[in-house]
C-alpha positions as YAML, in Angstrom:
chain: A
units: angstrom
residues:
- id: 1
  name: MET
  ca: [-6.08, -35.19, 13.24]
- id: 2
  name: ILE
  ca: [-3.83, -31.47, 13.17]
- id: 3
  name: ARG
  ca: [-1.62, -31.01, 16.08]
- id: 4
  name: LYS
  ca: [1.08, -29.63, 17.23]
- id: 5
  name: TYR
  ca: [4.76, -29.94, 16.19]
- id: 6
  name: SER
  ca: [7.02, -31.77, 17.93]
- id: 7
  name: LYS
  ca: [10.97, -31.96, 17.57]
- id: 8
  name: LYS
  ca: [10.45, -35.28, 17.03]
- id: 9
  name: ASP
  ca: [8.58, -34.94, 13.63]
- id: 10
  name: HIS
  ca: [11.50, -32.94, 12.07]
- id: 11
  name: SER
  ca: [12.92, -36.12, 10.17]
- id: 12
  name: ILE
  ca: [9.72, -36.45, 8.64]
- id: 13
  name: LEU
  ca: [9.18, -32.94, 7.93]
- id: 14
  name: ILE
  ca: [12.39, -32.46, 5.81]
- id: 15
  name: GLU
  ca: [11.73, -35.97, 4.10]
- id: 16
  name: LEU
  ca: [8.18, -34.18, 3.09]
- id: 17
  name: LEU
  ca: [9.95, -31.20, 1.43]
- id: 18
  name: ARG
  ca: [12.48, -33.27, -0.43]
- id: 19
  name: ARG
  ca: [9.16, -35.10, -2.03]
- id: 20
  name: ASN
  ca: [8.34, -31.97, -2.72]
- id: 21
  name: THR
  ca: [11.36, -30.83, -4.66]
- id: 22
  name: PRO
  ca: [11.99, -29.80, -7.35]
- id: 23
  name: GLU
  ca: [8.61, -29.47, -8.17]
- id: 24
  name: TYR
  ca: [7.61, -26.68, -5.87]
- id: 25
  name: PHE
  ca: [10.45, -25.82, -3.74]
- id: 26
  name: ASP
  ca: [14.06, -25.46, -4.98]
- id: 27
  name: HIS
  ca: [17.25, -27.95, -3.38]
- id: 28
  name: SER
  ca: [18.31, -24.38, -1.91]
- id: 29
  name: GLU
  ca: [15.66, -24.29, 0.42]
- id: 30
  name: GLU
  ca: [16.48, -27.16, 2.32]
- id: 31
  name: ASN
  ca: [18.21, -24.93, 4.54]
- id: 32
  name: ASP
  ca: [16.01, -22.54, 5.00]
- id: 33
  name: PHE
  ca: [13.45, -25.03, 6.05]
- id: 34
  name: LYS
  ca: [15.77, -27.01, 8.62]
- id: 35
  name: ASN
  ca: [16.58, -23.81, 10.01]
- id: 36
  name: TYR
  ca: [13.07, -22.59, 10.49]
- id: 37
  name: LEU
  ca: [12.00, -25.75, 12.42]
- id: 38
  name: ASN
  ca: [15.24, -25.42, 14.53]
- id: 39
  name: ASN
  ca: [15.27, -21.52, 15.50]
- id: 40
  name: GLU
  ca: [11.91, -19.54, 13.84]
- id: 41
  name: VAL
  ca: [8.96, -21.48, 14.88]
- id: 42
  name: GLU
  ca: [6.44, -20.41, 16.95]
- id: 43
  name: ASP
  ca: [3.14, -22.03, 15.92]
- id: 44
  name: TYR
  ca: [3.83, -24.96, 13.79]
- id: 45
  name: PHE
  ca: [1.57, -27.74, 12.64]
- id: 46
  name: VAL
  ca: [1.24, -30.60, 11.44]
- id: 47
  name: PHE
  ca: [-1.71, -32.82, 9.55]
- id: 48
  name: GLU
  ca: [-1.56, -36.56, 10.20]
- id: 49
  name: GLU
  ca: [-3.77, -39.73, 9.60]
- id: 50
  name: ASN
  ca: [-3.25, -42.87, 10.51]
- id: 51
  name: GLN
  ca: [-0.10, -42.03, 12.70]
- id: 52
  name: GLN
  ca: [1.29, -40.90, 9.49]
- id: 53
  name: ILE
  ca: [2.17, -37.18, 8.79]
- id: 54
  name: LEU
  ca: [0.84, -36.15, 5.49]
- id: 55
  name: GLY
  ca: [1.38, -32.08, 5.77]
- id: 56
  name: CYS
  ca: [2.59, -29.70, 8.09]
- id: 57
  name: GLY
  ca: [2.23, -25.82, 8.13]
- id: 58
  name: GLY
  ca: [3.25, -22.90, 10.43]
- id: 59
  name: ILE
  ca: [2.20, -19.13, 11.92]
- id: 60
  name: ASN
  ca: [5.01, -16.41, 12.41]
- id: 61
  name: TYR
  ca: [4.02, -13.52, 14.31]
- id: 62
  name: PHE
  ca: [4.92, -9.92, 13.92]
- id: 63
  name: PRO
  ca: [3.10, -7.81, 16.73]
- id: 64
  name: LYS
  ca: [3.94, -4.04, 15.89]
- id: 65
  name: GLU
  ca: [2.81, -4.87, 12.64]
- id: 66
  name: LYS
  ca: [-0.42, -6.58, 13.79]
- id: 67
  name: LEU
  ca: [0.56, -9.17, 11.40]
- id: 68
  name: ALA
  ca: [0.64, -12.34, 11.19]
- id: 69
  name: ARG
  ca: [2.57, -14.69, 8.57]
- id: 70
  name: ILE
  ca: [1.58, -18.20, 7.54]
- id: 71
  name: SER
  ca: [4.88, -20.23, 6.66]
- id: 72
  name: TRP
  ca: [5.62, -23.29, 5.11]
- id: 73
  name: ASP
  ca: [2.95, -25.25, 3.66]
- id: 74
  name: ILE
  ca: [3.95, -28.80, 2.46]
- id: 75
  name: ILE
  ca: [1.89, -31.45, 1.96]
- id: 76
  name: ASP
  ca: [2.52, -35.30, 1.00]
- id: 77
  name: PRO
  ca: [2.29, -35.34, -2.81]
- id: 78
  name: ASN
  ca: [0.36, -38.31, -2.85]
- id: 79
  name: PHE
  ca: [-2.07, -37.01, -0.93]
- id: 80
  name: GLN
  ca: [-2.27, -33.46, -2.38]
- id: 81
  name: GLY
  ca: [-5.84, -32.73, -4.05]
- id: 82
  name: LYS
  ca: [-7.78, -34.01, -0.91]
- id: 83
  name: GLY
  ca: [-8.21, -31.30, 1.37]
- id: 84
  name: ILE
  ca: [-4.88, -31.73, 3.26]
- id: 85
  name: GLY
  ca: [-3.68, -28.14, 2.47]
- id: 86
  name: LYS
  ca: [-7.37, -26.94, 2.59]
- id: 87
  name: LYS
  ca: [-7.59, -28.01, 6.18]
- id: 88
  name: LEU
  ca: [-4.58, -26.96, 7.62]
- id: 89
  name: ALA
  ca: [-5.00, -23.63, 6.23]
- id: 90
  name: GLU
  ca: [-8.33, -23.03, 7.89]
- id: 91
  name: TYR
  ca: [-7.62, -24.59, 10.90]
- id: 92
  name: ARG
  ca: [-4.74, -21.67, 11.37]
- id: 93
  name: LEU
  ca: [-7.16, -19.08, 10.01]
- id: 94
  name: ASN
  ca: [-9.28, -20.00, 12.59]
- id: 95
  name: TYR
  ca: [-6.84, -20.36, 15.08]
- id: 96
  name: LEU
  ca: [-5.78, -16.47, 14.27]
- id: 97
  name: LYS
  ca: [-9.07, -15.10, 14.25]
- id: 98
  name: ARG
  ca: [-9.16, -15.78, 18.09]
- id: 99
  name: ASN
  ca: [-5.99, -13.42, 18.17]
- id: 100
  name: PHE
  ca: [-7.71, -9.97, 18.47]
- id: 101
  name: GLU
  ca: [-4.05, -8.73, 17.97]
- id: 102
  name: ILE
  ca: [-3.89, -9.85, 14.28]
- id: 103
  name: ALA
  ca: [-5.15, -7.55, 11.66]
- id: 104
  name: THR
  ca: [-3.80, -8.93, 8.70]
- id: 105
  name: VAL
  ca: [-2.59, -12.29, 7.70]
- id: 106
  name: VAL
  ca: [-0.10, -12.70, 5.19]
- id: 107
  name: VAL
  ca: [1.22, -15.76, 2.96]
- id: 108
  name: ARG
  ca: [4.26, -15.93, 1.00]
- id: 109
  name: THR
  ca: [4.29, -18.30, -2.00]
- id: 110
  name: SER
  ca: [5.24, -19.21, -5.35]
- id: 111
  name: GLN
  ca: [3.34, -18.98, -8.74]
- id: 112
  name: LEU
  ca: [3.03, -22.39, -8.43]
- id: 113
  name: ALA
  ca: [0.67, -21.96, -5.35]
- id: 114
  name: TYR
  ca: [-0.75, -19.05, -5.21]
- id: 115
  name: ARG
  ca: [-4.20, -19.48, -6.74]
- id: 116
  name: PHE
  ca: [-4.70, -22.00, -3.45]
- id: 117
  name: TYR
  ca: [-4.80, -19.27, -1.60]
- id: 118
  name: GLU
  ca: [-6.70, -16.89, -3.58]
- id: 119
  name: LYS
  ca: [-9.57, -19.16, -3.32]
- id: 120
  name: LEU
  ca: [-9.00, -18.95, 0.91]
- id: 121
  name: GLY
  ca: [-9.89, -15.15, 0.17]
- id: 122
  name: PHE
  ca: [-6.27, -14.11, -0.24]
- id: 123
  name: GLU
  ca: [-5.30, -11.16, -2.10]
- id: 124
  name: LEU
  ca: [-2.03, -10.74, -4.08]
- id: 125
  name: GLU
  ca: [-0.20, -7.56, -2.83]
- id: 126
  name: PHE
  ca: [3.35, -8.08, -5.46]
- id: 127
  name: VAL
  ca: [5.21, -10.28, -7.16]
- id: 128
  name: ILE
  ca: [9.15, -10.73, -7.13]
- id: 129
  name: LYS
  ca: [10.47, -12.49, -9.86]
- id: 130
  name: ASP
  ca: [13.09, -15.59, -9.11]
- id: 131
  name: TYR
  ca: [12.87, -14.29, -5.13]
- id: 132
  name: TRP
  ca: [13.17, -18.00, -3.36]
- id: 133
  name: ALA
  ca: [15.27, -19.10, -6.26]
- id: 134
  name: GLU
  ca: [15.46, -19.70, -10.27]
- id: 135
  name: ASN
  ca: [12.49, -19.85, -11.32]
- id: 136
  name: PHE
  ca: [10.13, -19.73, -8.47]
- id: 137
  name: ASP
  ca: [9.03, -16.09, -8.14]
- id: 138
  name: LEU
  ca: [7.64, -14.35, -4.91]
- id: 139
  name: TYR
  ca: [3.77, -14.03, -4.56]
- id: 140
  name: GLN
  ca: [3.06, -11.95, -1.64]
- id: 141
  name: MET
  ca: [-0.61, -12.01, -0.77]
- id: 142
  name: LYS
  ca: [-2.58, -10.96, 2.78]
- id: 143
  name: LEU
  ca: [-6.27, -11.54, 4.13]
- id: 144
  name: LYS
  ca: [-7.50, -9.19, 6.90]
- id: 145
  name: ASN
  ca: [-8.25, -11.31, 10.33]
- id: 146
  name: LYS
  ca: [-11.93, -11.02, 10.70]
- id: 147
  name: GLN
  ca: [-12.94, -12.03, 14.05]
...
């Protein structure tokens, strides 16, 4: 089941991030994620199965640019490779297709996950080395929002 994030999910999502650190996230990113959950959430979703949160991911909006950004995708390490990330990503992309104000969807990821987004149709725009932290490069990717 995919549902909207609730404040009661906060500590579980922080734990999900920690379980993906340092393989997919740097330790320094935890405070950024906490700030995001507390102050920057616009649309954020969790993937829940058997009353256990196995993944999460969000969307942020930039109306002047007719842009939406996929943000903070995190999947429980024990369930990676089982299609949860794909379901969460496709759910958000389909959610955005109903928004005619959004022309482009962007994702800012790393060298560790950009191939996942390529499979969903995203195209690489640019790379910035050590952007998130040392050895965590920024891979910015975009996709046209086709209604």
